[in-house]
CSV table of C-alpha atoms and ligand atoms in Angstrom, one decimal:
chain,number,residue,atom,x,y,z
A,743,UNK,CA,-5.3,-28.6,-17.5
A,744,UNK,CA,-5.6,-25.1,-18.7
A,745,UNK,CA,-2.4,-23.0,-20.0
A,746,UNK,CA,-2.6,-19.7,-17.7
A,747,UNK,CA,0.0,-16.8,-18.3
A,748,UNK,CA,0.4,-14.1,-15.4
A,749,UNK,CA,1.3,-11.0,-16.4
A,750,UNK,CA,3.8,-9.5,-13.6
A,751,UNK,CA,5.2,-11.4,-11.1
A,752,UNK,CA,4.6,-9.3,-7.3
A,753,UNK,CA,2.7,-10.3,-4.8
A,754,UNK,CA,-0.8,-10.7,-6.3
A,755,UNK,CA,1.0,-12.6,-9.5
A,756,UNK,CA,2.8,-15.1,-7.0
A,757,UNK,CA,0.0,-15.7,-5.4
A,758,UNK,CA,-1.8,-16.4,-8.3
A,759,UNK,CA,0.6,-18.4,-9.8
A,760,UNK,CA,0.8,-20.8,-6.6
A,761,UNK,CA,-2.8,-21.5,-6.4
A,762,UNK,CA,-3.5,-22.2,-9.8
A,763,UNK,CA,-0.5,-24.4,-9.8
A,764,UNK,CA,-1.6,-26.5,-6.9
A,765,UNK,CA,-4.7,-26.7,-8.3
A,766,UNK,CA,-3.1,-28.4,-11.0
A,767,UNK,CA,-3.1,-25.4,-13.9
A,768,UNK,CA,-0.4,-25.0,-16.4
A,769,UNK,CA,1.4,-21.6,-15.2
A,770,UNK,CA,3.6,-19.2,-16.8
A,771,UNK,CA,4.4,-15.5,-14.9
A,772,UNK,CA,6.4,-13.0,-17.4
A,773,UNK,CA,7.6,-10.4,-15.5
A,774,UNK,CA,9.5,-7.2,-17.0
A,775,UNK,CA,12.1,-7.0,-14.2
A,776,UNK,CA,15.1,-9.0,-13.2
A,777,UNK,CA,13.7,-10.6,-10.3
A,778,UNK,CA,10.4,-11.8,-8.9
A,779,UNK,CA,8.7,-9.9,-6.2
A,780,UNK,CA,10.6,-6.7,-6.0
A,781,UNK,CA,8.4,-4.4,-4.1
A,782,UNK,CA,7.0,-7.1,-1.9
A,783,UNK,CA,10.7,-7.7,-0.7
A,784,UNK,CA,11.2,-4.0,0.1
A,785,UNK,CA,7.5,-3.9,1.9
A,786,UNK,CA,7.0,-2.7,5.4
A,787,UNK,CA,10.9,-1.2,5.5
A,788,UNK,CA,11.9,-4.6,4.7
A,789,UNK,CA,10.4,-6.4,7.1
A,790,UNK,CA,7.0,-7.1,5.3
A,791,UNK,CA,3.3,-6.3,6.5
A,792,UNK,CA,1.4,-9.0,5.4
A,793,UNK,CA,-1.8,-8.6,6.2
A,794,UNK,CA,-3.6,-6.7,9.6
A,795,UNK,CA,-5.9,-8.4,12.3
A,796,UNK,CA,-8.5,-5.5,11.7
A,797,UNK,CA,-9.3,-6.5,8.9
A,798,UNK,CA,-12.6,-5.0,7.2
A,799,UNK,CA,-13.4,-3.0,3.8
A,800,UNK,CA,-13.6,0.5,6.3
A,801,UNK,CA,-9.7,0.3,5.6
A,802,UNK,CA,-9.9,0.6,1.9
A,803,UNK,CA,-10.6,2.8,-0.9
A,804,UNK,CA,-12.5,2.0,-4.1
A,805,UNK,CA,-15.5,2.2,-6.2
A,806,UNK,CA,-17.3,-0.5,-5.3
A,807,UNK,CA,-16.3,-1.0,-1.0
A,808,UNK,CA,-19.3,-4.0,-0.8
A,809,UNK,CA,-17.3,-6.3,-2.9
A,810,UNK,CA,-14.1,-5.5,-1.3
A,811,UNK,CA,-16.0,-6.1,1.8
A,812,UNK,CA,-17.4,-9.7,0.5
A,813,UNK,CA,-13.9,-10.2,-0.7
A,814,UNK,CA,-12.4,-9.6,2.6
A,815,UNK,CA,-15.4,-11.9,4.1
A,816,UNK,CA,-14.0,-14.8,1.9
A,817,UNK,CA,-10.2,-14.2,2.1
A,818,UNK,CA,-9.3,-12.4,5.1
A,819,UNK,CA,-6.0,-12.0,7.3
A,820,UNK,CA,-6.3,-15.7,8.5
A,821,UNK,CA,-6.9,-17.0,5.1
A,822,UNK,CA,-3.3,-14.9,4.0
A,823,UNK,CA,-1.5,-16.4,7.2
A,824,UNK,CA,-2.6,-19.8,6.4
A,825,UNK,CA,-1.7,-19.1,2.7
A,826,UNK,CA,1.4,-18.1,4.0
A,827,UNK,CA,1.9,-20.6,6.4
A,828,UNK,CA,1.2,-23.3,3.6
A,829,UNK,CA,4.8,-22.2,2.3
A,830,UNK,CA,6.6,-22.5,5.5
A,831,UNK,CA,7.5,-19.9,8.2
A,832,UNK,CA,6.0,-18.2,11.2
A,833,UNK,CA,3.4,-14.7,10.9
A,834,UNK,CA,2.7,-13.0,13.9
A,835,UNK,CA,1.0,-9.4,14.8
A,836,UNK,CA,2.2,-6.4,16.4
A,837,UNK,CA,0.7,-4.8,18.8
A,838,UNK,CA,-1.1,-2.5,16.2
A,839,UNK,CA,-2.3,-6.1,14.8
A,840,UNK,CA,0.1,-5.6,11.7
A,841,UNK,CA,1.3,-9.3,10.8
A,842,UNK,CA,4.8,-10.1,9.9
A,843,UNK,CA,7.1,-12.7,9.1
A,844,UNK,CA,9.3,-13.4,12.7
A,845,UNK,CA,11.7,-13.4,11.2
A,846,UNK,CA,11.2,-9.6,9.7
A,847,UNK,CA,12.8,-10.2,6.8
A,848,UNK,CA,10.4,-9.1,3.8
A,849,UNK,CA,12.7,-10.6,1.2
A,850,UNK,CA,12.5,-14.3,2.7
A,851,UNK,CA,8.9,-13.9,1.7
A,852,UNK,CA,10.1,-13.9,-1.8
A,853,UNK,CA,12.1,-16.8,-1.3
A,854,UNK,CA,9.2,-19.1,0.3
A,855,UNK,CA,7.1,-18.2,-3.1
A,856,UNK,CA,10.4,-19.1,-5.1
A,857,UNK,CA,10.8,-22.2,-3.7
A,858,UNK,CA,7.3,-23.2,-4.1
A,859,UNK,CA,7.2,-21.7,-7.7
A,860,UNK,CA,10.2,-24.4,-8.2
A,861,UNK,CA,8.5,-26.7,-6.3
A,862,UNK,CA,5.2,-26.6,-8.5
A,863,UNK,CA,7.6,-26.0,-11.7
A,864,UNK,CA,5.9,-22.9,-12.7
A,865,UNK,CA,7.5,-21.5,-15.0
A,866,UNK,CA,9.1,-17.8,-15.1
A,867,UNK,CA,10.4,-15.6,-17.5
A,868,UNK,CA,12.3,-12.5,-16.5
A,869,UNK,CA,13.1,-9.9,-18.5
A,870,UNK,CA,9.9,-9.8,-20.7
A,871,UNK,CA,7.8,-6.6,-20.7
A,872,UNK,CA,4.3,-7.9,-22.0
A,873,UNK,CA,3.6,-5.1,-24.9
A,874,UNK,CA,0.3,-6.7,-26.1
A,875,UNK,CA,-2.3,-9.2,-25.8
A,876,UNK,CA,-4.5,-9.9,-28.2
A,877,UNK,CA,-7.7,-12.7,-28.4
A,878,UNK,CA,-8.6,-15.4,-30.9
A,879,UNK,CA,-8.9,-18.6,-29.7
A,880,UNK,CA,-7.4,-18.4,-26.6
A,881,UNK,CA,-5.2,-15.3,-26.1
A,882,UNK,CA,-1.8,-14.2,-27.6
A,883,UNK,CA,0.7,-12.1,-25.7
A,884,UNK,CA,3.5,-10.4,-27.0
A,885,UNK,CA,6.6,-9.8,-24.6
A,886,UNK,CA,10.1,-8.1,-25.3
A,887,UNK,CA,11.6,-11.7,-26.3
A,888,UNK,CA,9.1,-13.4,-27.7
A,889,UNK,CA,5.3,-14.6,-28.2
A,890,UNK,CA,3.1,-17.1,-26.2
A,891,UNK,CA,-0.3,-18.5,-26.1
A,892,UNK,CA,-2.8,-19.1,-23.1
A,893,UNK,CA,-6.0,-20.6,-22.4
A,894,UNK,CA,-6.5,-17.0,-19.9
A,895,UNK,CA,-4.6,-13.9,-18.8
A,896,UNK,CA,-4.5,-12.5,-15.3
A,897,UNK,CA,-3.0,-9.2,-15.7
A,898,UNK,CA,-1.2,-8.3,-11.9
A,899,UNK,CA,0.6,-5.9,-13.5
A,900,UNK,CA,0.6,-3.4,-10.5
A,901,UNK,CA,-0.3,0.6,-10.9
A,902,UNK,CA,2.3,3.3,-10.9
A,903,UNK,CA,3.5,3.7,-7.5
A,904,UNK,CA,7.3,3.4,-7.0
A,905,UNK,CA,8.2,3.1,-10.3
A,906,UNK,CA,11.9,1.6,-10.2
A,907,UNK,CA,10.2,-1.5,-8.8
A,908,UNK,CA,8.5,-2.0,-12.2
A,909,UNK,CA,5.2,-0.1,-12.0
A,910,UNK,CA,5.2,2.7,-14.8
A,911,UNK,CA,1.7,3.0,-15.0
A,912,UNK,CA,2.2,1.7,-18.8
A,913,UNK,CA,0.7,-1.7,-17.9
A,914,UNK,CA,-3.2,0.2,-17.8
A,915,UNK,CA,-2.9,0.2,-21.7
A,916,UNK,CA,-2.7,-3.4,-21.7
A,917,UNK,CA,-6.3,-3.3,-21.1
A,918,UNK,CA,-7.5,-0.1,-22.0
A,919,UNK,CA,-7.1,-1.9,-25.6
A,920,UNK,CA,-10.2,-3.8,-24.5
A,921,UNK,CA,-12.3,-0.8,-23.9
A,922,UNK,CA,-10.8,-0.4,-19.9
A,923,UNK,CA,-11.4,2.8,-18.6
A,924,UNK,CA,-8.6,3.7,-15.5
A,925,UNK,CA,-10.0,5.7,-12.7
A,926,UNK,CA,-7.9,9.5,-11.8
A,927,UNK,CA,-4.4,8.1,-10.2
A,928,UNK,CA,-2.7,9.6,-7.3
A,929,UNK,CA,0.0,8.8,-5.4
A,930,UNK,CA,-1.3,7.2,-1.8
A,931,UNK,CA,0.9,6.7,1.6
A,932,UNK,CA,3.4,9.1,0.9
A,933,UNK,CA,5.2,11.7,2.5
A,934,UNK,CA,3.5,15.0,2.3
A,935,UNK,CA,5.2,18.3,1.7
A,936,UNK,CA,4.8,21.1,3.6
A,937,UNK,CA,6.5,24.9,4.4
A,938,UNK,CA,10.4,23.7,5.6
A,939,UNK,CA,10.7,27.3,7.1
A,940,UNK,CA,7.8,25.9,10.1
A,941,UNK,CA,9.9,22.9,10.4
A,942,UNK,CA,13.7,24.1,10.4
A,943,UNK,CA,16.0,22.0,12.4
A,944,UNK,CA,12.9,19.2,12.9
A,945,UNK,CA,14.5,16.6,10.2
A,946,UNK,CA,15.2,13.0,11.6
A,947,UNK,CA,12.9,13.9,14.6
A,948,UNK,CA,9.8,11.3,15.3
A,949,UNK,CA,7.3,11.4,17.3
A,950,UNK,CA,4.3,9.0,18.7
A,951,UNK,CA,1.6,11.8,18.3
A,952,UNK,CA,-2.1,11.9,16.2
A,953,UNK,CA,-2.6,14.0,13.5
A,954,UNK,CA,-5.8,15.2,12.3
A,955,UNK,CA,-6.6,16.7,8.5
A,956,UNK,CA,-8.4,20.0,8.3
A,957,UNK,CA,-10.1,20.9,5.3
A,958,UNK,CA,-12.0,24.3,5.2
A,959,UNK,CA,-11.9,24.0,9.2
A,960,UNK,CA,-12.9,20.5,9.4
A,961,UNK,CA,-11.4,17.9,10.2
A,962,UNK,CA,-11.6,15.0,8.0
A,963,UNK,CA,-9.9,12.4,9.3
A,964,UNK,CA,-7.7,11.6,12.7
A,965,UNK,CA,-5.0,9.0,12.5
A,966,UNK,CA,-2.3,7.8,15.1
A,967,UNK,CA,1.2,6.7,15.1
A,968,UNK,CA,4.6,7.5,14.0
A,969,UNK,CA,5.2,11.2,12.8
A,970,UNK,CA,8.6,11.7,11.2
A,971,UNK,CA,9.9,15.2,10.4
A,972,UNK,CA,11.9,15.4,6.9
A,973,UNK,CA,13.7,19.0,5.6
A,974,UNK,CA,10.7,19.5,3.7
A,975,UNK,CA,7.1,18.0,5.6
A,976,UNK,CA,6.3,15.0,7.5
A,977,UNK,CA,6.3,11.1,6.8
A,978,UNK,CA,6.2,7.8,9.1
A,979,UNK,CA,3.2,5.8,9.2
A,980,UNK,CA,0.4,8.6,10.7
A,981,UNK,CA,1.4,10.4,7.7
A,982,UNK,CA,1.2,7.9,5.1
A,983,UNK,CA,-1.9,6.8,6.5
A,984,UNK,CA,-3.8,10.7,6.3
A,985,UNK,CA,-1.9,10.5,2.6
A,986,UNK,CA,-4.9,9.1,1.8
A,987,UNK,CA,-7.2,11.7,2.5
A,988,UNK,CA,-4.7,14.9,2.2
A,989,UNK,CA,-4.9,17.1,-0.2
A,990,UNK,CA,-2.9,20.2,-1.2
A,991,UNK,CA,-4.1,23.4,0.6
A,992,UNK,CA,-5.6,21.1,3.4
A,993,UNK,CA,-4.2,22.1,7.0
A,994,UNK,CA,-2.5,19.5,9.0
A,995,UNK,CA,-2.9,20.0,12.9
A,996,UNK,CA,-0.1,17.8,14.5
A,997,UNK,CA,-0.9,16.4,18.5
A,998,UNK,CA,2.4,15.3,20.1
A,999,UNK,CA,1.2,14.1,23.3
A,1000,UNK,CA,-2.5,12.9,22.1
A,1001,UNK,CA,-2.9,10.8,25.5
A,1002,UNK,CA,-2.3,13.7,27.7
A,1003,UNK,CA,-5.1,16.5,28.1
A,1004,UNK,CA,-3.9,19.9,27.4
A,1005,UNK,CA,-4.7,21.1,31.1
A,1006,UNK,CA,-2.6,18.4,32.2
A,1007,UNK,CA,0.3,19.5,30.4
A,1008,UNK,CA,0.3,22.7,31.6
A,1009,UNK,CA,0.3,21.4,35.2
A,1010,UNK,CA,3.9,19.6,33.9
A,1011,UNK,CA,5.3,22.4,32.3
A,1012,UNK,CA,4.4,24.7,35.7
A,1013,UNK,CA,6.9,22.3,37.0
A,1014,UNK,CA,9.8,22.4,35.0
A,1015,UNK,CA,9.8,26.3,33.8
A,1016,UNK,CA,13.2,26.4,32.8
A,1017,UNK,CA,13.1,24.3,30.1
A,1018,UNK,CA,9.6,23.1,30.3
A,1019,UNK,CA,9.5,20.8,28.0
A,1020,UNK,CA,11.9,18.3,28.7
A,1021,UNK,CA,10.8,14.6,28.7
A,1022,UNK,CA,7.6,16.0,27.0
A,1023,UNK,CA,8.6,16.0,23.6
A,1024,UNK,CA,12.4,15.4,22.0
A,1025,UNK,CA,14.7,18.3,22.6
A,1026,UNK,CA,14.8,19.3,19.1
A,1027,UNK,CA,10.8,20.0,18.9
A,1028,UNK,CA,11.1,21.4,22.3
A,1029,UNK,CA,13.5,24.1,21.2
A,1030,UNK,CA,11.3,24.7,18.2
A,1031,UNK,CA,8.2,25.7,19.8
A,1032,UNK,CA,10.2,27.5,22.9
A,1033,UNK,CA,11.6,29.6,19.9
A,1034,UNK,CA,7.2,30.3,19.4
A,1035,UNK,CA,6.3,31.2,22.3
A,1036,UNK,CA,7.6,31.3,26.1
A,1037,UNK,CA,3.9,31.6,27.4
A,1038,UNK,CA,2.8,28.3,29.1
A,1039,UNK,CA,-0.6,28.2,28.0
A,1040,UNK,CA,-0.1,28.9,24.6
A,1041,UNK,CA,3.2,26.5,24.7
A,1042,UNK,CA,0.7,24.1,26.0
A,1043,UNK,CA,-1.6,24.4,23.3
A,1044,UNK,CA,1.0,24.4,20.3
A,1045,UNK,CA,2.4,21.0,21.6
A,1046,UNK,CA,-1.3,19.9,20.9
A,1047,UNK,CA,-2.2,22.1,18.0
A,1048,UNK,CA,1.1,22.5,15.8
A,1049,UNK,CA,-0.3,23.2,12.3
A,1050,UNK,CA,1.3,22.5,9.0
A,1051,UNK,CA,-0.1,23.6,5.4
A,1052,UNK,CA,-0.2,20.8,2.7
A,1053,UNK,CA,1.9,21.5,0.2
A,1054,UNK,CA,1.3,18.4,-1.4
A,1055,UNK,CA,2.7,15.0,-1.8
A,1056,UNK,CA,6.3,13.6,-2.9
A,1057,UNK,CA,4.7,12.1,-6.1
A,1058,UNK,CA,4.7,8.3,-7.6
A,1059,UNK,CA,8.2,7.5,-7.2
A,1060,UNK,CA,8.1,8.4,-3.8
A,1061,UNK,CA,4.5,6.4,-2.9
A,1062,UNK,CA,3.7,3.1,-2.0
A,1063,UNK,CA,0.5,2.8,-3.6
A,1064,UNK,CA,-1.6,4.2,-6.2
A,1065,UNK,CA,-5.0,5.4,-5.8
A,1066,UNK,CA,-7.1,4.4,-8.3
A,1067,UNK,CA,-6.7,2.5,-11.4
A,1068,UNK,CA,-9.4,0.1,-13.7
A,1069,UNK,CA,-12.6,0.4,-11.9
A,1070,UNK,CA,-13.3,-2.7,-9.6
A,1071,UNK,CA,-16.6,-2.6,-10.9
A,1072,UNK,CA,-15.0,-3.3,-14.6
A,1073,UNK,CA,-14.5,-6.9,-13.4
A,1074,UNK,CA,-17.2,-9.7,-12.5
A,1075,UNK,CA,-17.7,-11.4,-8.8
A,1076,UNK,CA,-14.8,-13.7,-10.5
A,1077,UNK,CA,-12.1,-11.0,-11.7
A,1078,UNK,CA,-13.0,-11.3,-15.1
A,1079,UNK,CA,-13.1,-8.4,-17.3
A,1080,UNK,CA,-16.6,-7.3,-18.0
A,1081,UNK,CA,-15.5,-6.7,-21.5
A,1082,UNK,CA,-13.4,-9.6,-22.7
A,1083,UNK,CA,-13.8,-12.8,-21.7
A,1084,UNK,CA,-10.1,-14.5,-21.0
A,1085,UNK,CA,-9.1,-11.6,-19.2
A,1086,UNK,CA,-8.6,-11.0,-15.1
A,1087,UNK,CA,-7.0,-8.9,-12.6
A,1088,UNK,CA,-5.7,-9.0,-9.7
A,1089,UNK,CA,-3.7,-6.3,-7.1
A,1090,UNK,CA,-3.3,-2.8,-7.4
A,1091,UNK,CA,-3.5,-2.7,-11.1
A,1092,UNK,CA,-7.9,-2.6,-9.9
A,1093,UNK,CA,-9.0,0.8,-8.2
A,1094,UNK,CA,-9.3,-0.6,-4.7
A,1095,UNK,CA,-6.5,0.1,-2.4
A,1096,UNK,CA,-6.0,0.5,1.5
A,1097,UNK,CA,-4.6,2.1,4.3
A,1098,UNK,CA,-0.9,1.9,5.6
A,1099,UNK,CA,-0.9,-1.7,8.0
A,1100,UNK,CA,-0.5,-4.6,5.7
A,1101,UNK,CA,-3.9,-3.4,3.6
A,1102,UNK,CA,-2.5,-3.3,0.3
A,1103,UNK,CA,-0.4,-6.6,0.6
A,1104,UNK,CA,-3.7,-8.3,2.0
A,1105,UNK,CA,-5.6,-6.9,-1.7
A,1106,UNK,CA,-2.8,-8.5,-3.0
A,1107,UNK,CA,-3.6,-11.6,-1.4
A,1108,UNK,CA,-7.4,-11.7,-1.9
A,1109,UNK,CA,-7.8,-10.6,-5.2
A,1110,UNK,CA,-5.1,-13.4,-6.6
A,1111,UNK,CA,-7.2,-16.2,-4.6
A,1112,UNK,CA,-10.4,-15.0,-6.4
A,1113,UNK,CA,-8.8,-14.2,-9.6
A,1114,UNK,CA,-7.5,-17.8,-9.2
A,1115,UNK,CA,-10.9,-19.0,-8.3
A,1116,UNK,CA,-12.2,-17.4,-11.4
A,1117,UNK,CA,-10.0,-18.9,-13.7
A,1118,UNK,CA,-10.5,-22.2,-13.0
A,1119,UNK,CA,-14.9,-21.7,-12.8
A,1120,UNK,CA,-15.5,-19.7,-15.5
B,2064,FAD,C1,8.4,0.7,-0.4
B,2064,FAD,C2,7.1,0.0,-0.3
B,2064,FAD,C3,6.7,-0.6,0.9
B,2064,FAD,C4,5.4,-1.2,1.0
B,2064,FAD,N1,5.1,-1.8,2.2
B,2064,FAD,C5,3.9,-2.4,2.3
B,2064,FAD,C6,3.6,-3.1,3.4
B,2064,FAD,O1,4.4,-3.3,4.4
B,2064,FAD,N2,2.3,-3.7,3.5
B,2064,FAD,C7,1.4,-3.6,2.5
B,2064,FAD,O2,0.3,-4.2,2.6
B,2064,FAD,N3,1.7,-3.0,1.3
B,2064,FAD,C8,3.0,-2.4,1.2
B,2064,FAD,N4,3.3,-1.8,0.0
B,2064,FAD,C9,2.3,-1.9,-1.1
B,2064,FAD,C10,2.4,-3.3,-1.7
B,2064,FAD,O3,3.7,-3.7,-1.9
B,2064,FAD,C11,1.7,-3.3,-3.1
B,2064,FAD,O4,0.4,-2.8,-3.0
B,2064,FAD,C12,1.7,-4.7,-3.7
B,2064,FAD,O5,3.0,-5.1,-3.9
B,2064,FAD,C13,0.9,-4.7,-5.0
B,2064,FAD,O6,1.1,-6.0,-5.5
B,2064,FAD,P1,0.8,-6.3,-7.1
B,2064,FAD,O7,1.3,-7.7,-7.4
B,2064,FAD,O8,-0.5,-5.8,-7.5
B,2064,FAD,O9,1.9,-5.3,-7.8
B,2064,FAD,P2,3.4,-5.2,-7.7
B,2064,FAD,O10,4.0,-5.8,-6.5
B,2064,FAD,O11,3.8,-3.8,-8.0
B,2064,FAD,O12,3.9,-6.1,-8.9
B,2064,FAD,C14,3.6,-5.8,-10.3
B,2064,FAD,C15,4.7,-6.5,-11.1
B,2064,FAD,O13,4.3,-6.4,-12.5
B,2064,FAD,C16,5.5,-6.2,-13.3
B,2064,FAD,N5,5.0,-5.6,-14.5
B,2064,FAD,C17,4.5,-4.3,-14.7
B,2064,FAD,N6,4.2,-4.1,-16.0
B,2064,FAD,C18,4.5,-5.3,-16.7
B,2064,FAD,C19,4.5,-5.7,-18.0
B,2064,FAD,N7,4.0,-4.9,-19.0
B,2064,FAD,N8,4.9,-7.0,-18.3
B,2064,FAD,C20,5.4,-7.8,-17.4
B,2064,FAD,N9,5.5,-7.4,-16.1
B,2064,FAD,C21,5.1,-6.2,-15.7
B,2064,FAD,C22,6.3,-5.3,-12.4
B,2064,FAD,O14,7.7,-5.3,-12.8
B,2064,FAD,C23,6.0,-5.9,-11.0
B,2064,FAD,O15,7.0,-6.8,-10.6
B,2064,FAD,C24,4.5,-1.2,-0.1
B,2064,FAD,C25,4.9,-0.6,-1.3
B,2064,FAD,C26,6.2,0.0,-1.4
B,2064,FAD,C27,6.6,0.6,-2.7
C-alpha cells in the first residue's frame, strides 16, 4: 500500500482519491477551503454538466490535442457515467448530449463522492493551504496546520478561474519550484464585454440564436445556443462557448433566427408591418432594432447580422475556466511530471481545457483516472 496525498479536493482530486482508494492506496486530500468540491457543486448553474455524448479532443484546447485525444479514447463520457454510476444515482443527456445528474442537483454530486470518501475512509483535511512540497525519500508537504509525508503527490490544485472557489492561481508555484513552466492564462467561458450604448434596454433578454466571431473580416468560429444580453455585453452558453476564441477588438455578428433564411423573414415581416417583428424575436430586441431602422430589408438583415465589438472579457473571477496552465506536454503518458519523479497532475491545473457542455468536468474526470493509473504503475 502506498501513502498518496492529493493536493486540492474538486473534481479531479475526488476522483482521484476514489480510485486510488478502491484500489486499495493509502489516501489523504488537503484542501485549502472549508468544504470539498466547491466549484463542482456550483457547476452547470447548479445542476452539474458531467460529461457530453460528443465527446472527442476537437472540443478542447491544449498543447498537445493527440494525447487529450488518446486520453479521451481511454476515459470517455461512458467511462465518467459508469464512474459515476459506481457511486450511486442516475446521468442522463440533454438534447444537446450534455449529461446530468436527474436529479439536477450539482451539489448531490458532492455528496455521492462524500459518502464514498467515508466509505473508503480517505482521509480529508480542510482548512490546509499546501505552501510547499519538497522531495527526499518520498515527498514532504507543508500545509497551513501542519506537515505530512507521502509515497507520491498528485497536485489537482485547479488554475485561477473563479477565484472565491479556491483557485488563486498561487497553486502553479507549487510546481514551478520543480522547474514547471505555466503556459499565458486567460480567462475562458465567460461573459464578454461589449459597447452598453448598442445594447441599451437589452439586459435579462435571451435569445436561441448563433453567433459567429469575426476577426479582421473573418469569421473564426460559429457557435449556437443561448445568447443572454447583460447591461454591459452578452453571456449564456453561445457566448461562453466563442469565449474561447474571442478576443478584444474581434467583431461579434449575432443571428437571432439562424434557422430561418433572411428572404424568408422578410416574407414574415411583409405581413405584420405594424410591428413586424412580433413573435420573431422578444419585444424588447424588437423595439431595439425598430429604433435602427424601419426599412424591411435592412430590418431583415440586422435580425441576422446585429454586430457587437469585443470589448473584452469579465476577467478570472467571472470565468469558469482557465486557458492555459503547466504544459500537458510537461507530464508523461502517466501524469507524472517530466521533471520530478513523485509528482502528477490532474484537472485544470494542466493546459488542456474545453468548450462549454460538460468538457472541463469530463478533463476532470479523465485526467484523475490516468493520474490514478500512474500512481499505482510507475
Ligand atoms: C460557476 C462554474 C460552473 C461550471 N460549470 C461546469 C459544467 O457544468 N461542466 C463542466 O464541465 N465544467 C464546469 N465548470 C468548470 C469545472 O468546474 C472545472 O473545470 C473543474 O472543477 C476543475 O476541476 P479541478 O479539480 O481541476 O479544479 P477545482 O474544481 O477548481 O478544484 C481545485 C481545488 O484545489 C484547492 N486548492 C487550490 N490551491 C490549493 C492549495 N495550495 N492547497 C490545497 N488546496 C488547494 C481549491 O480550493 C479547490 O477546491 C464550471 C466552473 C465554474 C466556476
Amino acid at each position: 500500500m502506498q501513502k498518496i496525498t492529493i493536493i486540492g479536493g474538486g473534481a479531479a482530486g475526488l476522483a482521484c482519491a476514489i480510485m486510488l482508494a478502491r484500489a486499495g492506496e493509502e489516501v489523504t486530500i488537503l484542501e485549502r477551503g472549508d468544504r470539498l468540491g466547491r466549484k463542482l457543486a456550483a457547476s452547470g448553474n447548479g445542476q452539474g454538466n458531467v460529461t457530453n455524448v460528443n465527446m472527442d479532443a476537437s472540443h478542447y484546447f491544449s498543447d498537445d490535442l493527440r494525447r487529450v485525444g488518446a486520453a479521451l479514447s481511454r476515459f470517455g463520457c461512458a467511462e465518467t457515467v459508469h464512474f459515476l454510476s459506481s457511486m450511486g444515482g442516475i446521468f442522463l443527456p440533454d438534447a444537446r448530449g450534455r449529461v446530468y445528474p436527474a436529479g439536477r442537483q450539482a451539489s448531490a454530486i458532492v455528496d455521492l463522492f462524500r459518502h464514498e470518501l467515508a466509505r473508503l475512509g480517505v482521509k480529508t483535511i480542510l482548512g490546509a493551504r499546501v505552501r510547499d512540497i519538497s522531495f527526499a525519500d518520498g515527498a514532504t508537504l507543508t500545509f497551513d496546520t501542519g506537515t505530512m509525508s507521502a509515497d507520491k503527490v498528485i497536485l489537482c490544485a485547479g488554475g485561477k478561474a473563479a477565484e472565491h472557489f479556491g483557485t488563486d492561481g498561487t497553486a502553479y508555484a507549487l510546481a514551478q519550484k520543480f522547474g514547471h513552466t505555466v503556459t499565458p492564462l486567460r480567462p475562458a467561458l465567460v461573459k464578454l464585454k461589449s459597447d452598453p450604448a448598442l445594447i441599451k434596454g437589452l439586459k435579462g433578454i435571451r435569445v436561441d440564436g448563433a453567433l459567429s466571431v469575426l476577426r479582421g473580416g473573418k469569421c473564426i468560429r460559429t457557435v449556437r445556443g443561448d445568447i443572454l444580453f447583460t447591461e454591459n455585453g452578452v453571456s449564456g452558453d453561445a457566448v461562453f462557448r466563442a469565449s474561447s476564441y474571442a478576443e478584444k477588438g474581434d467583431i461579434l455578428e449575432l443571428d437571432f433566427l439562424p434557422s430561418v433564411s433572411e428572404e424568408a423573414l422578410l416574407s414574415a415581416l411583409e405581413v405584420g408591418r405594424e410591428e413586424p417583428l412580433l413573435c420573431i424575436v422578444p419585444n424588447g430586441l424588437g423595439r431595439l432594432l425598430m429604433r435602427r431602422t424601419s426599412d424591411m430589408g435592412a430590418l431583415s438583415h440586422l435580425v441576422k447580422h446585429f454586430m457587437l465589438p469585443v470589448y473584452g472579457d469579465c476577467g478570472f473571477r467571472e470565468a469558469q475556466v482557465t486557458k492555459g496552465g503547466i504544459p500537458f506536454s510537461e507530464t508523461t503518458e502517466h501524469m507524472e511530471s517530466k521533471l520530478r519523479s513523485g509528482l502528477f497532475f490532474a484537472g485544470e491545473i494542466l493546459n488542456v481545457d474545453g468548450e462549454c457542455g460538460g468538457y472541463n468536468l469530463q478533463w476532470a474526470f479523465t485526467s484523475a483516472f490516468l493520474a490514478s493509473e500512474g500512481v499505482r504503475q510507475c
